[in-house]
CSV table of C-alpha atoms in Angstrom, one decimal:
chain,number,residue,atom,x,y,z
H,83,ASN,CA,0.0,0.0,0.0
H,84,ALA,CA,1.7,3.1,-1.2
H,85,GLY,CA,2.1,5.9,1.3
H,86,VAL,CA,1.3,9.6,0.8
H,87,MET,CA,3.0,10.9,-2.3
H,88,GLN,CA,4.2,14.4,-2.8
H,89,ASN,CA,5.8,16.0,-5.9
H,90,PRO,CA,8.0,17.6,-6.6
H,91,ARG,CA,10.4,16.7,-3.8
H,92,HIS,CA,12.4,19.9,-4.4
H,93,LEU,CA,11.2,23.0,-6.2
H,94,VAL,CA,13.2,26.1,-7.0
H,95,ARG,CA,11.4,29.3,-7.9
H,96,ARG,CA,12.4,32.9,-8.5
H,97,ARG,CA,10.6,35.7,-6.6
H,98,GLY,CA,7.3,36.4,-8.3
H,99,GLN,CA,6.8,33.0,-9.9
H,100,GLU,CA,4.1,30.5,-9.0
H,101,ALA,CA,4.7,27.3,-7.1
H,102,ARG,CA,2.4,24.3,-7.4
H,103,LEU,CA,2.8,21.5,-4.9
H,104,ARG,CA,1.0,18.2,-5.4
H,105,CYS,CA,-0.2,15.6,-2.9
H,106,SER,CA,-1.7,12.2,-3.5
H,107,PRO,CA,-3.2,10.7,-0.3
H,108,MET,CA,-2.9,7.1,0.7
H,109,LYS,CA,-5.4,4.8,-0.9
H,110,GLY,CA,-8.7,4.9,0.9
H,111,HIS,CA,-7.9,8.3,2.5
H,112,SER,CA,-10.3,11.2,1.7
H,113,HIS,CA,-8.9,13.7,4.2
H,114,VAL,CA,-5.9,15.8,3.3
H,115,TYR,CA,-3.9,18.3,5.5
H,116,TRP,CA,-1.1,20.7,4.5
H,117,TYR,CA,1.5,21.8,7.0
H,118,ARG,CA,4.5,24.1,6.6
H,119,GLN,CA,7.9,23.8,8.3
H,120,LEU,CA,9.8,27.0,8.2
H,121,PRO,CA,13.6,26.9,9.0
H,122,GLU,CA,14.2,26.7,12.8
H,123,GLU,CA,10.5,26.3,13.4
H,124,GLY,CA,8.1,23.5,14.1
H,125,LEU,CA,5.4,22.3,11.8
H,126,LYS,CA,2.4,24.6,11.4
H,127,PHE,CA,-1.1,23.6,10.1
H,128,MET,CA,-2.2,25.4,7.0
H,129,VAL,CA,-5.4,23.8,5.6
H,130,TYR,CA,-7.6,20.8,5.9
H,131,LEU,CA,-9.6,19.5,2.9
H,132,GLN,CA,-11.9,16.7,1.9
H,133,LYS,CA,-12.8,15.9,-1.6
H,134,GLU,CA,-14.0,19.2,-3.3
H,135,ASN,CA,-14.3,21.0,0.1
H,136,ILE,CA,-12.1,23.1,2.2
H,137,ILE,CA,-13.0,22.3,5.8
H,138,ASP,CA,-10.5,24.5,7.7
H,139,GLU,CA,-8.2,27.0,6.3
H,140,SER,CA,-7.4,28.9,9.5
H,141,GLY,CA,-3.7,28.4,9.0
H,142,MET,CA,-3.4,29.7,5.5
H,143,PRO,CA,-1.9,33.1,4.8
H,144,LYS,CA,-4.6,35.4,3.6
H,145,GLU,CA,-3.0,36.2,0.3
H,146,ARG,CA,-1.2,34.3,-2.4
H,147,PHE,CA,-1.9,30.8,-1.0
H,148,SER,CA,-4.7,28.5,-2.1
H,149,ALA,CA,-5.5,24.8,-1.9
H,150,GLU,CA,-7.8,22.4,-3.6
H,151,PHE,CA,-8.7,18.8,-3.5
H,152,PRO,CA,-10.7,18.0,-6.6
H,153,LYS,CA,-12.9,15.0,-7.1
H,154,GLU,CA,-10.3,13.5,-9.4
H,155,GLY,CA,-6.6,13.9,-9.0
H,156,PRO,CA,-4.2,15.1,-6.3
H,157,SER,CA,-4.6,17.9,-3.8
H,158,ILE,CA,-2.8,21.0,-4.9
H,159,LEU,CA,-1.2,23.7,-2.8
H,160,ARG,CA,-0.7,26.8,-4.9
H,161,ILE,CA,1.5,29.8,-4.0
H,162,GLN,CA,1.3,32.8,-6.3
H,163,GLN,CA,4.0,35.4,-6.6
H,164,VAL,CA,6.4,33.6,-4.2
H,165,VAL,CA,8.7,35.6,-1.9
H,166,ARG,CA,11.8,34.4,-0.1
H,167,GLY,CA,9.9,34.0,3.1
H,168,ASP,CA,7.9,31.2,1.4
H,169,SER,CA,11.0,29.0,1.4
H,170,ALA,CA,10.1,26.1,3.6
H,171,ALA,CA,9.3,22.4,3.6
H,172,TYR,CA,5.6,21.8,2.8
H,173,PHE,CA,4.2,18.5,4.1
H,174,CYS,CA,1.0,16.9,3.1
H,175,ALA,CA,-0.8,14.3,5.4
H,176,SER,CA,-3.8,12.2,4.8
H,177,SER,CA,-6.2,10.2,7.0
H,178,PRO,CA,-9.1,7.9,6.3
H,179,GLY,CA,-11.4,9.8,8.6
H,180,GLU,CA,-11.8,13.0,10.6
H,181,ARG,CA,-10.4,11.7,13.9
H,182,GLU,CA,-7.9,9.2,12.5
H,183,THR,CA,-4.1,9.2,12.5
H,184,GLN,CA,-2.5,11.5,9.9
H,185,TYR,CA,0.2,9.9,7.8
H,186,PHE,CA,2.7,12.3,6.2
H,187,GLY,CA,4.3,12.4,2.8
H,188,PRO,CA,8.0,13.1,2.3
H,189,GLY,CA,7.5,16.8,1.8
H,190,THR,CA,8.3,19.3,-0.8
H,191,ARG,CA,11.3,21.6,-0.2
H,192,LEU,CA,10.6,25.0,-1.8
H,193,LEU,CA,13.5,27.4,-2.3
H,194,VAL,CA,12.7,30.9,-3.5
H,195,LEU,CA,15.7,32.7,-5.0
U,144,ALA,CA,-6.3,27.1,21.9
U,145,GLN,CA,-3.9,24.2,21.9
U,146,LYS,CA,-0.2,24.3,22.8
U,147,VAL,CA,2.6,21.7,23.0
U,148,THR,CA,5.9,22.4,24.6
U,149,GLN,CA,9.1,20.4,24.1
U,150,ALA,CA,11.5,22.2,26.3
U,151,GLN,CA,14.5,20.1,25.2
U,152,THR,CA,15.8,21.6,22.0
U,153,GLU,CA,18.7,19.2,21.7
U,154,ILE,CA,19.9,16.0,23.5
U,155,SER,CA,23.1,14.2,22.9
U,156,VAL,CA,23.7,10.7,24.3
U,157,VAL,CA,26.1,7.9,23.8
U,158,GLU,CA,24.8,4.7,22.2
U,159,LYS,CA,23.1,2.3,24.6
U,160,GLU,CA,22.1,5.0,27.0
U,161,ASP,CA,18.4,5.5,27.8
U,162,VAL,CA,16.9,8.8,26.9
U,163,THR,CA,13.6,10.5,27.7
U,164,LEU,CA,12.1,13.2,25.5
U,165,ASP,CA,9.6,15.5,27.4
U,166,CYS,CA,6.3,16.8,26.1
U,167,VAL,CA,3.8,19.0,27.9
U,168,TYR,CA,0.5,20.0,26.4
U,169,GLU,CA,-2.3,22.4,27.0
U,170,THR,CA,-5.9,22.1,25.9
U,171,ARG,CA,-9.3,22.8,27.2
U,172,ASP,CA,-10.9,19.9,25.3
U,173,THR,CA,-11.7,16.8,27.2
U,174,THR,CA,-11.3,14.7,24.1
U,175,TYR,CA,-8.0,14.8,22.4
U,176,TYR,CA,-5.2,12.7,20.9
U,177,LEU,CA,-1.5,12.9,21.5
U,178,PHE,CA,1.1,11.8,19.0
U,179,TRP,CA,4.8,11.4,18.5
U,180,TYR,CA,6.4,11.7,15.1
U,181,LYS,CA,10.0,11.1,14.1
U,182,GLN,CA,11.8,13.2,11.5
U,183,PRO,CA,15.1,11.5,10.5
U,184,PRO,CA,17.9,13.4,8.6
U,185,SER,CA,16.2,12.3,5.3
U,186,GLY,CA,13.4,14.7,6.2
U,187,GLU,CA,10.2,12.6,6.1
U,188,LEU,CA,7.8,12.5,9.1
U,189,VAL,CA,7.2,9.0,10.5
U,190,PHE,CA,4.3,8.3,12.7
U,191,LEU,CA,5.2,6.5,16.0
U,192,ILE,CA,2.2,6.5,18.3
U,193,ARG,CA,-1.2,7.9,19.0
U,194,ARG,CA,-2.9,8.0,22.4
U,195,ASN,CA,-6.4,9.2,23.3
U,196,SER,CA,-7.2,11.3,26.3
U,197,PHE,CA,-9.2,8.5,27.9
U,198,ASP,CA,-6.4,6.0,27.9
U,199,GLU,CA,-3.6,6.7,30.3
U,200,GLN,CA,-2.2,3.3,30.1
U,201,ASN,CA,1.5,3.4,29.3
U,202,GLU,CA,2.7,1.8,26.1
U,203,ILE,CA,5.8,-0.1,25.1
U,204,SER,CA,6.9,-1.0,21.6
U,205,GLY,CA,10.3,-2.6,21.5
U,206,ARG,CA,12.8,-0.1,22.7
U,207,TYR,CA,10.2,2.7,22.7
U,208,SER,CA,7.9,3.5,25.6
U,209,TRP,CA,5.5,6.3,26.3
U,210,ASN,CA,4.3,7.7,29.6
U,211,PHE,CA,1.0,9.6,29.5
U,212,GLN,CA,0.0,11.5,32.7
U,213,LYS,CA,-3.1,13.7,32.5
U,214,SER,CA,-2.4,15.0,36.0
U,215,THR,CA,0.7,16.8,34.7
U,216,SER,CA,-0.4,17.1,31.1
U,217,SER,CA,2.6,15.2,29.9
U,218,PHE,CA,3.3,12.6,27.3
U,219,ASN,CA,6.9,11.6,27.6
U,220,PHE,CA,8.8,9.3,25.2
U,221,THR,CA,11.6,7.1,26.3
U,222,ILE,CA,14.1,5.2,24.1
U,223,THR,CA,15.9,2.4,25.9
U,224,ALA,CA,19.4,1.4,24.8
U,225,SER,CA,19.6,4.1,22.2
U,226,GLN,CA,21.1,3.5,18.8
U,227,VAL,CA,22.7,5.7,16.2
U,228,VAL,CA,19.7,5.1,13.9
U,229,ASP,CA,17.5,6.8,16.6
U,230,SER,CA,19.2,10.1,15.7
U,231,ALA,CA,16.4,12.4,14.5
U,232,VAL,CA,14.1,15.2,15.4
U,233,TYR,CA,11.2,14.0,17.4
U,234,PHE,CA,7.9,15.9,17.5
U,235,CYS,CA,5.1,15.7,20.0
U,236,ALA,CA,1.7,16.8,18.7
U,237,LEU,CA,-1.8,17.3,19.9
U,238,ALA,CA,-5.2,17.0,18.1
U,239,ALA,CA,-8.4,18.3,19.7
U,240,PHE,CA,-11.8,18.3,18.1
U,241,THR,CA,-13.2,21.8,18.5
U,242,GLY,CA,-15.0,22.9,15.3
U,243,GLY,CA,-14.4,19.7,13.4
U,244,GLY,CA,-11.3,18.1,11.9
U,245,ASN,CA,-8.2,17.1,13.8
U,246,LYS,CA,-5.5,19.5,12.8
U,247,LEU,CA,-2.3,18.8,14.7
U,248,THR,CA,-0.6,21.3,16.9
U,249,PHE,CA,3.1,20.4,17.0
U,250,GLY,CA,5.8,21.2,19.5
U,251,THR,CA,9.0,22.7,18.3
U,252,GLY,CA,10.8,19.3,18.3
U,253,THR,CA,13.7,17.8,20.1
U,254,GLN,CA,16.9,17.0,18.2
U,255,LEU,CA,18.3,13.7,19.4
U,256,LYS,CA,21.9,12.9,18.6
U,257,VAL,CA,23.1,9.4,19.4
U,258,GLU,CA,26.8,9.0,19.1
U,259,LEU,CA,29.1,5.9,19.2
């Protein structure tokens, strides 16, 4: 049973470009979470999605960041007009239900030049 | 609001020593889950354990053991006879269920270095 998959594993963008991070949950998991790990900081919750719905986006920055989890295909975290402060590791997690254990993907390391 | 405190930023031990990683949490919820995750140098996050707030029974899994005490709001993690492969950052996390969903609140992590 494949785990949570994230791609790309590493992403380099110049300031002002767009970054798209993809997450495919574990088979049978319909709940997806995104977390960000900034240098020297712990992991911070960003957004929680179920298929076609955003359930909780209380951790998302108000501007430039958006997330979706379409009926078909992976979940996407999109960052528009990236700035150097967006450089971080972005982790996706999935769970089979609302109160179930979250299993994490390997993360995407975003570097903004 | 939820809060998790891991006061130990970094711990260094010699192989075969026992080591305990501390975790203290705060929540007003009566129903919650506590977790430990491991982040090895390769960077992925590996799930280790989940405990719910109604089960204070300690757990042992091989060289790993966990001590959950509601009276002190602590969920400490002990590695017995540590090995070099245990070197990693360990995160304690809390999930409460206010408003739906179970987003995790993480501590800042404890970097464990096990040396020969």
